[in-house]
Short mmCIF file of C-alpha atoms in Angstrom, two decimals:
data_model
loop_
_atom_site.label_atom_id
_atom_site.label_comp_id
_atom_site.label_asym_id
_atom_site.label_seq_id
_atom_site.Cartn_x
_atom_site.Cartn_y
_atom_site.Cartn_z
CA UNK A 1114 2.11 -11.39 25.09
CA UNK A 1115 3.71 -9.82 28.04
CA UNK A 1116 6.56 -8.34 26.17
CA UNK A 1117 4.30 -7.07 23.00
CA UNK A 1118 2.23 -4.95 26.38
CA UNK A 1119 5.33 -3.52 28.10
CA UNK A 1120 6.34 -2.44 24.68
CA UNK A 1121 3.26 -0.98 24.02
CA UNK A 1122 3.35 1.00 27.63
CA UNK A 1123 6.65 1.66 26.75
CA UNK A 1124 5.41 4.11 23.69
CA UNK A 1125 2.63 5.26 26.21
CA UNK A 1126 -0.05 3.90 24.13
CA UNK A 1127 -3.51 3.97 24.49
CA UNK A 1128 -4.91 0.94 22.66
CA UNK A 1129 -7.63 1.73 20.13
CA UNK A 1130 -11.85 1.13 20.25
CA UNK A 1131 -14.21 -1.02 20.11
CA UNK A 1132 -12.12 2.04 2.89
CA UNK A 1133 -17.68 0.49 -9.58
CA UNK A 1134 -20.16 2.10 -10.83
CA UNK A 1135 -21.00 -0.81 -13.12
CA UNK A 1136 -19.99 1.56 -16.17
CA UNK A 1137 -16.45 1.73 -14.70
CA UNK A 1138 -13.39 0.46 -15.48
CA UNK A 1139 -12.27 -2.38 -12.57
CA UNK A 1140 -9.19 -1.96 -11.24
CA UNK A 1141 -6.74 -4.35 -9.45
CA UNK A 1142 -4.57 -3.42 -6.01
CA UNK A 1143 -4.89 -0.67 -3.54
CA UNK A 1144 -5.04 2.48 -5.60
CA UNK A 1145 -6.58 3.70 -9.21
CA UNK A 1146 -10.25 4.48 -8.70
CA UNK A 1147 -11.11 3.63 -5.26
CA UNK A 1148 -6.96 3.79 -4.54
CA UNK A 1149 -5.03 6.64 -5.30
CA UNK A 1150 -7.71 9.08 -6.01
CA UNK A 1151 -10.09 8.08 -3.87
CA UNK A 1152 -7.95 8.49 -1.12
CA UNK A 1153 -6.96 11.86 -1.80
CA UNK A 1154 -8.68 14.94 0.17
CA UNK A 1155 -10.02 15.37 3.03
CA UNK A 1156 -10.98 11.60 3.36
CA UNK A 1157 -8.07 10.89 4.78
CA UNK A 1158 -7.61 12.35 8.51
CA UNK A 1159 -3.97 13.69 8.17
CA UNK A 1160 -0.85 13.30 9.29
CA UNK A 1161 -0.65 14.11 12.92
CA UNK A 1162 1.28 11.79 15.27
CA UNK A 1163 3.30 10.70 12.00
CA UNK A 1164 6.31 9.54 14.22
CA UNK A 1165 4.06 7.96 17.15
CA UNK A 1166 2.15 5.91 14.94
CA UNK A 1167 5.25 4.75 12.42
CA UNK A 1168 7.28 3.78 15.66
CA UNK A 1169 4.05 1.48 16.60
CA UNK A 1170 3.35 0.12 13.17
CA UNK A 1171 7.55 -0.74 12.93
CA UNK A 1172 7.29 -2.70 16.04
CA UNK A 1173 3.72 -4.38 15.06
CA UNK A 1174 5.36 -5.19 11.59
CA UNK A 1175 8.48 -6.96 13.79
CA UNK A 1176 6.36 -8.79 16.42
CA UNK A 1177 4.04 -9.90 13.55
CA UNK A 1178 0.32 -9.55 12.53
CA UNK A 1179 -0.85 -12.24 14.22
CA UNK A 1180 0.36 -10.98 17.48
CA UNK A 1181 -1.67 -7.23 16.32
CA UNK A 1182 -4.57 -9.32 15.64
CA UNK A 1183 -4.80 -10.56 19.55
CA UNK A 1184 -3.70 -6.50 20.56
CA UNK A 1185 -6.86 -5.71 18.09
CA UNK A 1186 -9.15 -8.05 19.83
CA UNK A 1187 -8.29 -6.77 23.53
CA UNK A 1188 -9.13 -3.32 22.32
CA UNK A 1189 -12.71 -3.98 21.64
CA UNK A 1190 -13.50 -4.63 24.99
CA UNK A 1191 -11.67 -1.62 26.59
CA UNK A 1192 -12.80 0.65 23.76
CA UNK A 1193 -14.35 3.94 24.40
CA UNK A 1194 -15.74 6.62 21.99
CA UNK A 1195 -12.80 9.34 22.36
CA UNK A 1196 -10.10 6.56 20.65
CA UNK A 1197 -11.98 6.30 17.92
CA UNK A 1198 -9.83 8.94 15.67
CA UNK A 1199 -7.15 5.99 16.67
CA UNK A 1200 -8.96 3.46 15.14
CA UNK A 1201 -9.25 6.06 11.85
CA UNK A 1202 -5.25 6.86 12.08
CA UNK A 1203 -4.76 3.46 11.73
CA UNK A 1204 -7.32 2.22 9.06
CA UNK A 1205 -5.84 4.89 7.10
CA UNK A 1206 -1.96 4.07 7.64
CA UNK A 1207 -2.85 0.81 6.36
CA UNK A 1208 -4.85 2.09 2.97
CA UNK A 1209 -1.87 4.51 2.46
CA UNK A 1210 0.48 1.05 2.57
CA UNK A 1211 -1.75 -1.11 0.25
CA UNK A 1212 -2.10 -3.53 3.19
CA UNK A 1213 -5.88 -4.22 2.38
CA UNK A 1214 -6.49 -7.34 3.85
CA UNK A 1215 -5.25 -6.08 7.32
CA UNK A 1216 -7.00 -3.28 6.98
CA UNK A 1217 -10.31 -5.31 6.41
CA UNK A 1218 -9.09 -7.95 9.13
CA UNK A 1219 -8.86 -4.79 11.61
CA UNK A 1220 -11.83 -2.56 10.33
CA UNK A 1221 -14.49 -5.98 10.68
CA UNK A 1222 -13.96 -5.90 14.28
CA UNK A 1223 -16.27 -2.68 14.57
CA UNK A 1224 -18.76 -3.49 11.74
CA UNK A 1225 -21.27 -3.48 14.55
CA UNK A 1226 -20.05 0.33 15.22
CA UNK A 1227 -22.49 3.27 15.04
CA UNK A 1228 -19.55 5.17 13.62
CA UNK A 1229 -20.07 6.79 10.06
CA UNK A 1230 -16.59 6.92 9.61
CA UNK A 1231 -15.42 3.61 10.64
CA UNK A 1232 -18.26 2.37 8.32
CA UNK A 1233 -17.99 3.91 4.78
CA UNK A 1234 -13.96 2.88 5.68
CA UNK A 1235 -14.96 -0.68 6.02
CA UNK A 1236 -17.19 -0.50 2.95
CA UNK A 1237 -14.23 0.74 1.10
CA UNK A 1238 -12.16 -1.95 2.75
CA UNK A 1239 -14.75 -4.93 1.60
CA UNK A 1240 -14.99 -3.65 -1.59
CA UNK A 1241 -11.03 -3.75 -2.25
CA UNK A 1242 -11.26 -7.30 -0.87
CA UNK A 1243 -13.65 -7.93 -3.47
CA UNK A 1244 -11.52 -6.44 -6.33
CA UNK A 1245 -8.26 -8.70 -5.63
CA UNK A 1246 -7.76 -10.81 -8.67
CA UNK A 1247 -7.14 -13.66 -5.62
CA UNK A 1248 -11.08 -13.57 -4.38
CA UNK A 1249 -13.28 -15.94 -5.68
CA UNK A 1250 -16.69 -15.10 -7.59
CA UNK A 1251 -18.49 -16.26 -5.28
CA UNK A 1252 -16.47 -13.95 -2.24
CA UNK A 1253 -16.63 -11.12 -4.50
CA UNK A 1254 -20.51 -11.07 -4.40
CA UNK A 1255 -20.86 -11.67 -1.09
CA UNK A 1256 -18.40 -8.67 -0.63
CA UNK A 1257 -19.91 -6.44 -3.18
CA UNK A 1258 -23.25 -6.58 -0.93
CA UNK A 1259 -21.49 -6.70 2.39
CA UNK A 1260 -19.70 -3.61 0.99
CA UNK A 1261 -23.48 -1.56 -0.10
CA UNK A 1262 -24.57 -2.66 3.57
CA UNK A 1263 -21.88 -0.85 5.47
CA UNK A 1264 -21.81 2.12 3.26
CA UNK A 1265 -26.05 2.13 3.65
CA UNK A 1266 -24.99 1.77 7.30
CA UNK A 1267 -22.68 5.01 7.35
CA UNK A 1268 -25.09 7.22 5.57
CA UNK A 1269 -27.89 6.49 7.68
CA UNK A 1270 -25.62 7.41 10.99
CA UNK A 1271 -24.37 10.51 9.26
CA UNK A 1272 -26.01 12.47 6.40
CA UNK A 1273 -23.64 14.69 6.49
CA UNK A 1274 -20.69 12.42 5.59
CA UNK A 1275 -19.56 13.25 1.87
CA UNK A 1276 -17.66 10.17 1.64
CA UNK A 1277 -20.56 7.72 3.02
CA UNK A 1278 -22.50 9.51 0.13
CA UNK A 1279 -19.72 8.56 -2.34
CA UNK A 1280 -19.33 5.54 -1.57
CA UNK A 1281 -22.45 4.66 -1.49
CA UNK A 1282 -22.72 5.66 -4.75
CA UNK A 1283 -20.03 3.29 -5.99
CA UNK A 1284 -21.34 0.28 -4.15
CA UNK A 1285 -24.31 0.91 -5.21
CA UNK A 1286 -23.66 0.75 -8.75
CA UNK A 1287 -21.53 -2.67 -7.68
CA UNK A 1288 -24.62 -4.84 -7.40
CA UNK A 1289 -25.32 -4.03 -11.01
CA UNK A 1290 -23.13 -6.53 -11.76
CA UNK A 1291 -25.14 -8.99 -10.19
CA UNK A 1292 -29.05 -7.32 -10.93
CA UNK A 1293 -29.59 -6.98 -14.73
CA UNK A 1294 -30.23 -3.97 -16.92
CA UNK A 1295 -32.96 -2.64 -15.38
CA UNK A 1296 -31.70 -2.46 -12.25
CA UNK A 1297 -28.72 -0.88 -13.37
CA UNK A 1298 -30.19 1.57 -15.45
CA UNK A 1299 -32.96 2.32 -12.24
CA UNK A 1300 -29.87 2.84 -10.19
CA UNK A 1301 -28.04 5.43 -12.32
CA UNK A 1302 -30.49 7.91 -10.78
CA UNK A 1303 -29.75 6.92 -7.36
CA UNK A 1304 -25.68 7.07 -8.00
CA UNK A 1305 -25.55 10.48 -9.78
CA UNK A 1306 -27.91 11.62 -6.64
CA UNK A 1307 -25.17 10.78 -4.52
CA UNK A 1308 -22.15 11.92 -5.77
CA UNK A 1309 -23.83 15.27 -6.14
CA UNK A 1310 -24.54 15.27 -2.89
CA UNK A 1311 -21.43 13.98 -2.05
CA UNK A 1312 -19.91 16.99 -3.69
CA UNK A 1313 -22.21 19.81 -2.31
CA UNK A 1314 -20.82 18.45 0.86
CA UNK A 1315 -16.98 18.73 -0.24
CA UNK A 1316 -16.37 20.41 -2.73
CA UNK A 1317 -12.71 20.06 -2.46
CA UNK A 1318 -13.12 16.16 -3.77
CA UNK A 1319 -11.45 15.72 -7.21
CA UNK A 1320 -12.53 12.41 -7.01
CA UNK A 1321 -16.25 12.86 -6.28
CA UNK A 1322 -16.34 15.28 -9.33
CA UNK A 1323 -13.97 12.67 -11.47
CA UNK A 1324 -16.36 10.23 -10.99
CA UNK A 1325 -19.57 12.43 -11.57
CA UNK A 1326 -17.84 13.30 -15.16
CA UNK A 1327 -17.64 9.20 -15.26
CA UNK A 1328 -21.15 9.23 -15.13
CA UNK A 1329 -21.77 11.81 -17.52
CA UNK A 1330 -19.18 10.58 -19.94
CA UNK A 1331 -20.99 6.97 -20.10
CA UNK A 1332 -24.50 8.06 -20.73
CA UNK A 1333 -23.11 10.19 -23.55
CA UNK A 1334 -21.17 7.22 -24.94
CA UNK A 1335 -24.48 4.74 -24.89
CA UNK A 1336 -25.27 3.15 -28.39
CA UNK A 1337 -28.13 4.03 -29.59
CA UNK A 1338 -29.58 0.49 -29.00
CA UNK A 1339 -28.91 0.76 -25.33
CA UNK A 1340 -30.67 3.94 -25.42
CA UNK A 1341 -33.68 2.58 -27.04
CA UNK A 1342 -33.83 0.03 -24.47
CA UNK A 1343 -33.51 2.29 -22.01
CA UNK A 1344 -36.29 4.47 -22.98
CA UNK A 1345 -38.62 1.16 -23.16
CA UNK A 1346 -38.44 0.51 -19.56
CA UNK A 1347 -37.98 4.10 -18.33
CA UNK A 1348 -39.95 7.22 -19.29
CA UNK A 1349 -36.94 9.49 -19.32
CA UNK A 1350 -34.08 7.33 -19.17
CA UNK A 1351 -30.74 8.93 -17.97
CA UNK A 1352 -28.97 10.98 -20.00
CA UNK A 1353 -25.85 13.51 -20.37
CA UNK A 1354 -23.37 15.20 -23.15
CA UNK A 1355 -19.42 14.98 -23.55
CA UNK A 1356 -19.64 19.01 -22.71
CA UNK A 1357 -20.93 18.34 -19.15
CA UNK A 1358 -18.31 15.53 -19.04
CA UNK A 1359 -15.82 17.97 -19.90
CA UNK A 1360 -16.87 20.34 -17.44
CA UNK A 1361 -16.75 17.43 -14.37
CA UNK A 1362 -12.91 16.58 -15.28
CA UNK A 1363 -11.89 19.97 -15.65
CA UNK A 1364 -13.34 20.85 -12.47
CA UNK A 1365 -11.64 17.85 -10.86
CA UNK A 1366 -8.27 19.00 -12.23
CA UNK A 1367 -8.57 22.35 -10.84
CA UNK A 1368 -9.21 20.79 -7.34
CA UNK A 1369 -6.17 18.83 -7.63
CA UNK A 1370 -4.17 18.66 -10.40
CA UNK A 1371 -2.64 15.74 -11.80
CA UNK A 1372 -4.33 13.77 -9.15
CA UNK A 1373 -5.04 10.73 -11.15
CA UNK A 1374 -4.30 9.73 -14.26
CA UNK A 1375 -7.18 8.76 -15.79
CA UNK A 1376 -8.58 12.04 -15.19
CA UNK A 1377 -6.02 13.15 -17.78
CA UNK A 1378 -7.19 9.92 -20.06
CA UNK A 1379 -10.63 10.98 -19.85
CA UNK A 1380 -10.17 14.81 -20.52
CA UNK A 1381 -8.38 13.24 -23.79
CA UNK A 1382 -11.04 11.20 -25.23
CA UNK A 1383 -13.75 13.28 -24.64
CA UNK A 1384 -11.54 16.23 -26.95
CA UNK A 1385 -11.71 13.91 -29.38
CA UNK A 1386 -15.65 13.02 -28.85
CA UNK A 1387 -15.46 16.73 -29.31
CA UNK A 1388 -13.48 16.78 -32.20
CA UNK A 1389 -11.03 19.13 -30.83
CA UNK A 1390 -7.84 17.14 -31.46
CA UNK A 1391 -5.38 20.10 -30.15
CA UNK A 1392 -6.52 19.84 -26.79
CA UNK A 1393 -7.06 16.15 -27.34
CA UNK A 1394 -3.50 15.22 -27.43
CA UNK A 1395 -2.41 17.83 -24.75
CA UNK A 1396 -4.39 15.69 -22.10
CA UNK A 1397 -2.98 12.61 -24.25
CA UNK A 1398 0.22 13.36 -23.49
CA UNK A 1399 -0.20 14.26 -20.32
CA UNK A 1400 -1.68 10.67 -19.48
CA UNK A 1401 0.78 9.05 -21.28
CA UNK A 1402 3.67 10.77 -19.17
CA UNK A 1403 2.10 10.43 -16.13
CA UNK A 1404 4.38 8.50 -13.61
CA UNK A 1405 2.97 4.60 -13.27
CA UNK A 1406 2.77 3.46 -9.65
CA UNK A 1407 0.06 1.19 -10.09
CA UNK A 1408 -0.85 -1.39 -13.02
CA UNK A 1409 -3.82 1.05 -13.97
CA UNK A 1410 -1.43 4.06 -14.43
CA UNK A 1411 0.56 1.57 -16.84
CA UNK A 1412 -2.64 0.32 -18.46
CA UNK A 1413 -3.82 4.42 -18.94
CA UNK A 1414 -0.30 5.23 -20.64
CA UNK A 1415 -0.65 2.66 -22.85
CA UNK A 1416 -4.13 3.84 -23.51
CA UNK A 1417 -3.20 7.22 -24.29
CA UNK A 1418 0.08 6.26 -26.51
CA UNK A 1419 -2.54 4.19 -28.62
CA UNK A 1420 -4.85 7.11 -28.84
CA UNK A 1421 -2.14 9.47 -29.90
CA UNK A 1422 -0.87 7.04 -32.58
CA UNK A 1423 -4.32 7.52 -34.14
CA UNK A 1424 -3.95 11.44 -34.03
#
């Protein structure tokens, strides 16, 4: 322990304080819909001390996690509010890496924070948790709520926060899973609510507007039985088109292009709810020869090859 804190003081470190909607498709590992594009933007802090903090995390990956767990722990009681953006560096570092489980291991030692951003982060952090094919059903509910009560948690300290509003939004529409129909249904208000708002406040957020056009695709999609249930327990039940569907995906691609590929996917299939099979297999294509770093990027090309066998 001596050694790890003379190396530490050696780098002149300051220690650090005391990340679906039920209509979406679930994803496995760190990126894909709450991975790669939900990281993207300004969600993420940046990249300044890049060489500070990839010296630390080399040594802290040599000397082992358990002995970062114990440096973790003495932090809390030394914290103050200034390190905080520490804390954040360092949450993020380990999103960027796919090391989820260390990232919820070192984000749960502040759950008790007043911090919006070190809450919606561990929201995002449960929820991952919750989506490794590893965790049990009965984990992945209790993470799925312990997820909605952080993310509850950040909005209330901060209004303001885009991502607390997006995030939210998808935990929200998590506990669908475990509410019924009506629920679900009652909460597609609430959800499209939020990532509105989320985008008024930034709207720079492909994935905010990606997932807006999610929700817009999916209440254009519902059978015709769904709707008719829907309209028995609702007065005016939700309800969108493929055209303003269109018009959340395109908008998300001119954010950030090519930012995730089942943006691409999606701008396909709803061409060809649209009939417009031109444009249909541009976006096709485009999915299809999207580079695959992550099993859902696989999963989307082999969507879109399908799809443009058909055409």
């Amino acid at each position: 322990m001596a050694q790890v804190l003379r190396l530490c003081r050696s780098l002149h470190w300051r220690r650090v304080p005391v990340q679906s909607l039920w209509y979406l498709t679930r994803t496995s590992g760190r990126r894909g819909l709450c991975g790669r594009g939900l990281s993207r933007g300004s969600e993420v802090i940046g990249n300044s001390r890049t060489f500070k903090r990839g010296l630390l995390f080399s040594i802290l990956s040599y000397l082992g996690f358990e002995t970062y767990q114990v440096l973790s722990q003495v932090a809390v009681v030394h914290a103050t509010a200034k390190e905080v953006k520490e804390v954040l560096e360092q949450a993020d570092y380990l999103y960027e890496s796919g090391e989820t489980e260390k990232l919820y291991q070192l984000l749960s030692q502040y759950k008790e924070s007043d911090d919006a951003e070190l809450l919606w982060r561990l929201a995002r952090a449960s929820r991952d948790i919750a989506q490794l094919s590893r965790t049990s059903e009965e984990e992945k509910k209790r993470l799925v709520y312990e997820a909605l009560e952080y993310a509850k948690r950040a909005l209330e300290k901060n209004e303001s926060s885009f991502a607390a509003h997006k995030w939210y939004a998808i935990c929200i529409s998590d506990i669908g899973d475990y509410e019924g129909i009506k629920v679900k249904i009652a909460n597609a208000y609430i959800i499209k609510e939020h990532f509105e708002k989320a985008i008024q406040l930034n709207p720079k957020d492909a994935t905010s507007i990606h997932l807006m056009g999610i929700w817009c695709y999916t209440f254009a999609e519902m059978p015709w039985y769904q709707r008719r249930i829907a309209q028995m327990l609702f007065a005016n039940p939700p309800s969108s088109t493929y055209e303003e569907a269109l018009g959340y995906f395109h908008r998300a691609e001119q954010v950030d292009p090519n930012f995730y590929s089942k943006n691409l996917l999606l701008l396909g299939k709803t061409y060809l709810k649209l009939n417009n099979r031109k444009l249909a297999a541009f976006w096709l294509i485009k999915a299809k020869d999207y580079p695959a770093h992550t099993e859902e990027d696989k999963q989307i090309q082999t969507e879109a090859a399908q799809l443009l066998t058909g055409l």
